[in-house]
Amino acid sequence: MNDEAKDKQAQDAEAEEKPKRRRRARAKSEGEAAEAKAEAGTKRPRRPRAKAKAEEPAPEEAKAEEAKAEEPEAADEPAETPKPSPRRRGDTDVPATPALVRAQAKYVRTSARKARLVCDHIRGRTVEEARAILALTPRSVARDWSKLLESAVANAEHNHELVGDELRIKDAHADEGPTLKRYRPRAMGRATRIRKRTTHLSITLTPKETV
């Protein structure tokens, strides 16, 4: 064969191979495009951030929606029973507490023991009886008890609008107060302590019917 015939055969073979390569390249490109489309279909398309923020509900709207959603559940619950109103002093159903009138005298210059000997006689007595007993008691502390009794009666009449003659002594007691300490000279240069005791007197009055 001549060289020209060989060249023609080589050119013809190359011409046949070129369309095959092009077909293969086209097939590959078409397969890759199909795969890319499938992947794009499976993935969620991204939204721009500005649009996503605009679509989200405002916090106030979200709270209103939550409240609406909770309303039917709250309606199913039983209604709370109303609490009873507090009672007042003017109500007739409430028993009235007995009025107690107190008076107190502090730092009375006598011992608590001597004061108790007198208050034991007037405890539980009416005001009239206590006045008579204190007027006839031969002890100096009876004068202090008489002053305290009149002070308690005045408190009852002016502060509580009670009648003094209709009251009774519910309680009367004497408590020890501070002791004043003094010294007295004695023989051979010694000193003896002198205790000047004090007491706190207190008295409580109440109407006769409550005792």
Coordinates of C-alpha atoms in Angstrom, one line a residue:
M1 CA 0.0 0.0 0.0
N2 CA 1.0 3.5 -0.6
D3 CA 1.6 6.1 2.0
E4 CA -1.4 8.1 0.8
A5 CA -3.7 5.1 1.4
K6 CA -2.3 4.6 4.9
D7 CA -2.9 8.3 5.7
K8 CA -6.5 8.1 4.6
Q9 CA -7.2 5.1 6.7
A10 CA -5.7 6.7 9.8
Q11 CA -7.8 9.9 9.1
D12 CA -11.0 7.8 8.7
A13 CA -10.4 5.9 12.0
E14 CA -9.8 9.2 13.8
A15 CA -13.0 10.6 12.3
E16 CA -15.0 7.6 13.6
E17 CA -13.5 7.8 17.1
K18 CA -14.2 11.6 17.6
P19 CA -18.1 11.2 17.5
K20 CA -17.8 8.3 20.0
R21 CA -15.8 10.5 22.4
R22 CA -18.3 13.3 22.0
R23 CA -21.2 11.0 22.8
R24 CA -19.5 9.7 25.9
A25 CA -18.8 13.2 27.1
R26 CA -22.4 14.2 26.4
A27 CA -23.6 11.2 28.3
K28 CA -21.4 12.0 31.3
S29 CA -22.5 15.6 31.3
E30 CA -26.2 14.6 31.1
G31 CA -25.8 12.1 34.0
E32 CA -24.0 14.7 36.2
A33 CA -26.8 17.2 35.5
A34 CA -29.5 14.7 36.5
E35 CA -27.6 13.9 39.7
A36 CA -27.3 17.6 40.5
K37 CA -31.0 18.1 40.0
A38 CA -31.9 15.2 42.3
E39 CA -29.6 16.5 45.0
A40 CA -31.1 20.0 44.6
G41 CA -34.6 18.6 44.9
T42 CA -33.8 16.8 48.2
K43 CA -32.1 19.9 49.8
R44 CA -34.4 22.6 51.3
P45 CA -34.0 25.9 49.5
R46 CA -32.5 28.6 51.6
R47 CA -34.5 31.7 52.2
P48 CA -32.9 35.0 52.7
R49 CA -32.5 36.1 56.3
A50 CA -34.5 39.2 56.0
K51 CA -37.5 37.4 54.7
A52 CA -37.3 34.7 57.4
K53 CA -37.2 37.3 60.1
A54 CA -40.2 39.1 58.5
E55 CA -42.2 35.9 58.5
E56 CA -41.6 35.0 62.1
P57 CA -44.4 36.3 64.4
A58 CA -43.7 39.1 66.8
P59 CA -43.2 38.2 70.5
E60 CA -46.5 40.0 71.4
E61 CA -48.4 38.0 68.7
A62 CA -46.8 34.8 69.9
K63 CA -47.9 35.5 73.5
A64 CA -51.5 36.2 72.3
E65 CA -51.6 33.0 70.3
E66 CA -50.3 31.0 73.4
A67 CA -53.0 32.6 75.5
K68 CA -55.7 31.7 73.0
A69 CA -54.4 28.2 73.0
E70 CA -54.6 28.0 76.8
E71 CA -58.1 29.5 77.1
P72 CA -60.1 26.3 76.3
E73 CA -58.0 24.3 78.8
A74 CA -58.6 26.8 81.6
A75 CA -62.4 26.8 80.8
D76 CA -62.5 23.0 81.4
E77 CA -61.1 23.5 85.0
P78 CA -63.7 24.0 87.8
A79 CA -64.2 27.6 88.9
E80 CA -62.7 28.5 92.3
T81 CA -65.1 28.9 95.1
P82 CA -65.3 32.5 96.4
K83 CA -63.7 33.1 99.8
P84 CA -66.0 34.1 102.6
S85 CA -65.9 37.8 103.4
P86 CA -64.2 38.7 106.7
R87 CA -66.5 39.4 109.6
R88 CA -66.8 42.9 111.0
R89 CA -67.6 44.2 114.4
G90 CA -71.1 45.3 113.5
D91 CA -72.2 41.8 112.4
T92 CA -74.7 40.2 114.7
D93 CA -73.4 36.7 114.2
V94 CA -70.0 37.4 115.8
P95 CA -70.1 37.3 119.6
A96 CA -68.8 40.6 121.0
T97 CA -65.6 40.3 123.0
P98 CA -65.9 41.7 126.6
A99 CA -64.3 45.1 127.1
L100 CA -61.2 45.0 129.3
V101 CA -60.1 48.3 130.9
R102 CA -56.6 48.3 132.4
A103 CA -54.6 50.8 134.5
Q104 CA -51.1 50.6 135.9
A105 CA -49.0 52.4 138.5
K106 CA -45.2 51.9 138.4
Y107 CA -42.5 52.5 140.9
V108 CA -44.8 52.7 143.9
R109 CA -42.7 53.1 147.1
T110 CA -43.8 50.0 148.9
S111 CA -42.9 46.3 148.8
A112 CA -44.8 43.9 146.5
R113 CA -45.6 41.7 149.5
K114 CA -47.4 44.4 151.3
A115 CA -49.3 45.4 148.2
R116 CA -50.4 41.8 147.6
L117 CA -52.0 41.7 151.0
V118 CA -54.4 44.4 150.0
C119 CA -55.1 43.4 146.3
D120 CA -56.2 39.9 147.5
H121 CA -59.2 41.5 149.2
I122 CA -60.5 43.5 146.2
R123 CA -59.9 40.9 143.4
G124 CA -63.3 39.8 142.0
R125 CA -65.2 42.5 143.8
T126 CA -67.4 45.2 142.2
V127 CA -66.2 48.8 142.1
E128 CA -68.4 49.9 144.9
E129 CA -67.3 47.1 147.2
A130 CA -63.7 47.7 146.4
R131 CA -64.0 51.4 147.3
A132 CA -65.5 50.5 150.6
I133 CA -62.8 47.9 151.4
L134 CA -59.9 50.2 150.5
A135 CA -61.4 53.1 152.5
L136 CA -61.4 50.9 155.7
T137 CA -58.1 49.1 155.1
P138 CA -55.5 50.3 157.7
R139 CA -52.5 50.0 155.3
S140 CA -50.7 52.9 153.5
V141 CA -50.7 51.0 150.2
A142 CA -54.5 51.0 150.3
R143 CA -54.3 54.7 149.3
D144 CA -52.3 53.8 146.2
W145 CA -54.7 51.0 145.3
S146 CA -57.7 53.4 145.7
K147 CA -56.0 56.0 143.3
L148 CA -55.4 53.2 140.7
L149 CA -59.0 52.0 140.9
E150 CA -60.3 55.5 140.3
S151 CA -57.9 55.8 137.3
A152 CA -59.2 52.6 135.8
V153 CA -62.8 53.7 136.3
A154 CA -62.1 57.0 134.5
N155 CA -60.5 55.1 131.6
A156 CA -63.6 52.9 131.3
E157 CA -66.0 55.9 131.2
H158 CA -64.0 58.2 128.9
N159 CA -62.3 55.7 126.5
H160 CA -64.8 52.8 126.4
E161 CA -68.1 54.5 127.2
L162 CA -68.9 52.2 130.1
V163 CA -70.6 53.0 133.4
G164 CA -68.2 52.9 136.3
D165 CA -70.6 51.5 138.9
E166 CA -71.4 48.5 136.6
L167 CA -67.8 47.3 136.5
R168 CA -66.1 44.5 138.4
I169 CA -62.4 44.0 139.2
K170 CA -61.3 41.0 137.1
D171 CA -57.6 41.0 138.0
A172 CA -55.3 42.9 140.3
H173 CA -51.7 42.1 141.0
A174 CA -48.5 43.6 142.2
D175 CA -45.1 42.9 140.6
E176 CA -41.7 43.7 142.0
G177 CA -39.9 46.8 140.7
P178 CA -36.3 48.0 141.1
T179 CA -34.8 48.1 144.6
L180 CA -33.1 51.3 145.7
K181 CA -29.9 50.5 147.8
R182 CA -28.8 52.8 150.6
Y183 CA -26.3 52.4 153.4
R184 CA -26.5 53.1 157.2
P185 CA -23.5 53.5 159.4
R186 CA -23.2 51.0 162.2
A187 CA -20.8 50.4 165.1
M188 CA -17.0 49.9 164.7
G189 CA -17.0 51.6 161.3
R190 CA -19.2 49.1 159.6
A191 CA -22.1 49.9 157.1
T192 CA -25.4 48.1 156.7
R193 CA -27.3 48.0 153.4
I194 CA -30.9 49.4 153.4
R195 CA -33.2 48.1 150.6
K196 CA -35.9 50.5 149.6
R197 CA -38.2 48.3 147.5
T198 CA -40.7 49.4 144.8
T199 CA -43.6 47.7 143.1
H200 CA -45.7 47.9 139.9
L201 CA -49.5 47.8 140.5
S202 CA -51.9 46.8 137.8
I203 CA -55.7 46.4 137.8
T204 CA -58.2 45.2 135.1
L205 CA -61.9 46.0 135.0
T206 CA -64.6 44.3 133.1
P207 CA -68.5 44.5 133.0
K208 CA -70.3 42.5 135.6
E209 CA -72.1 40.2 133.2
T210 CA -68.9 38.8 131.7
V211 CA -67.4 37.6 135.1

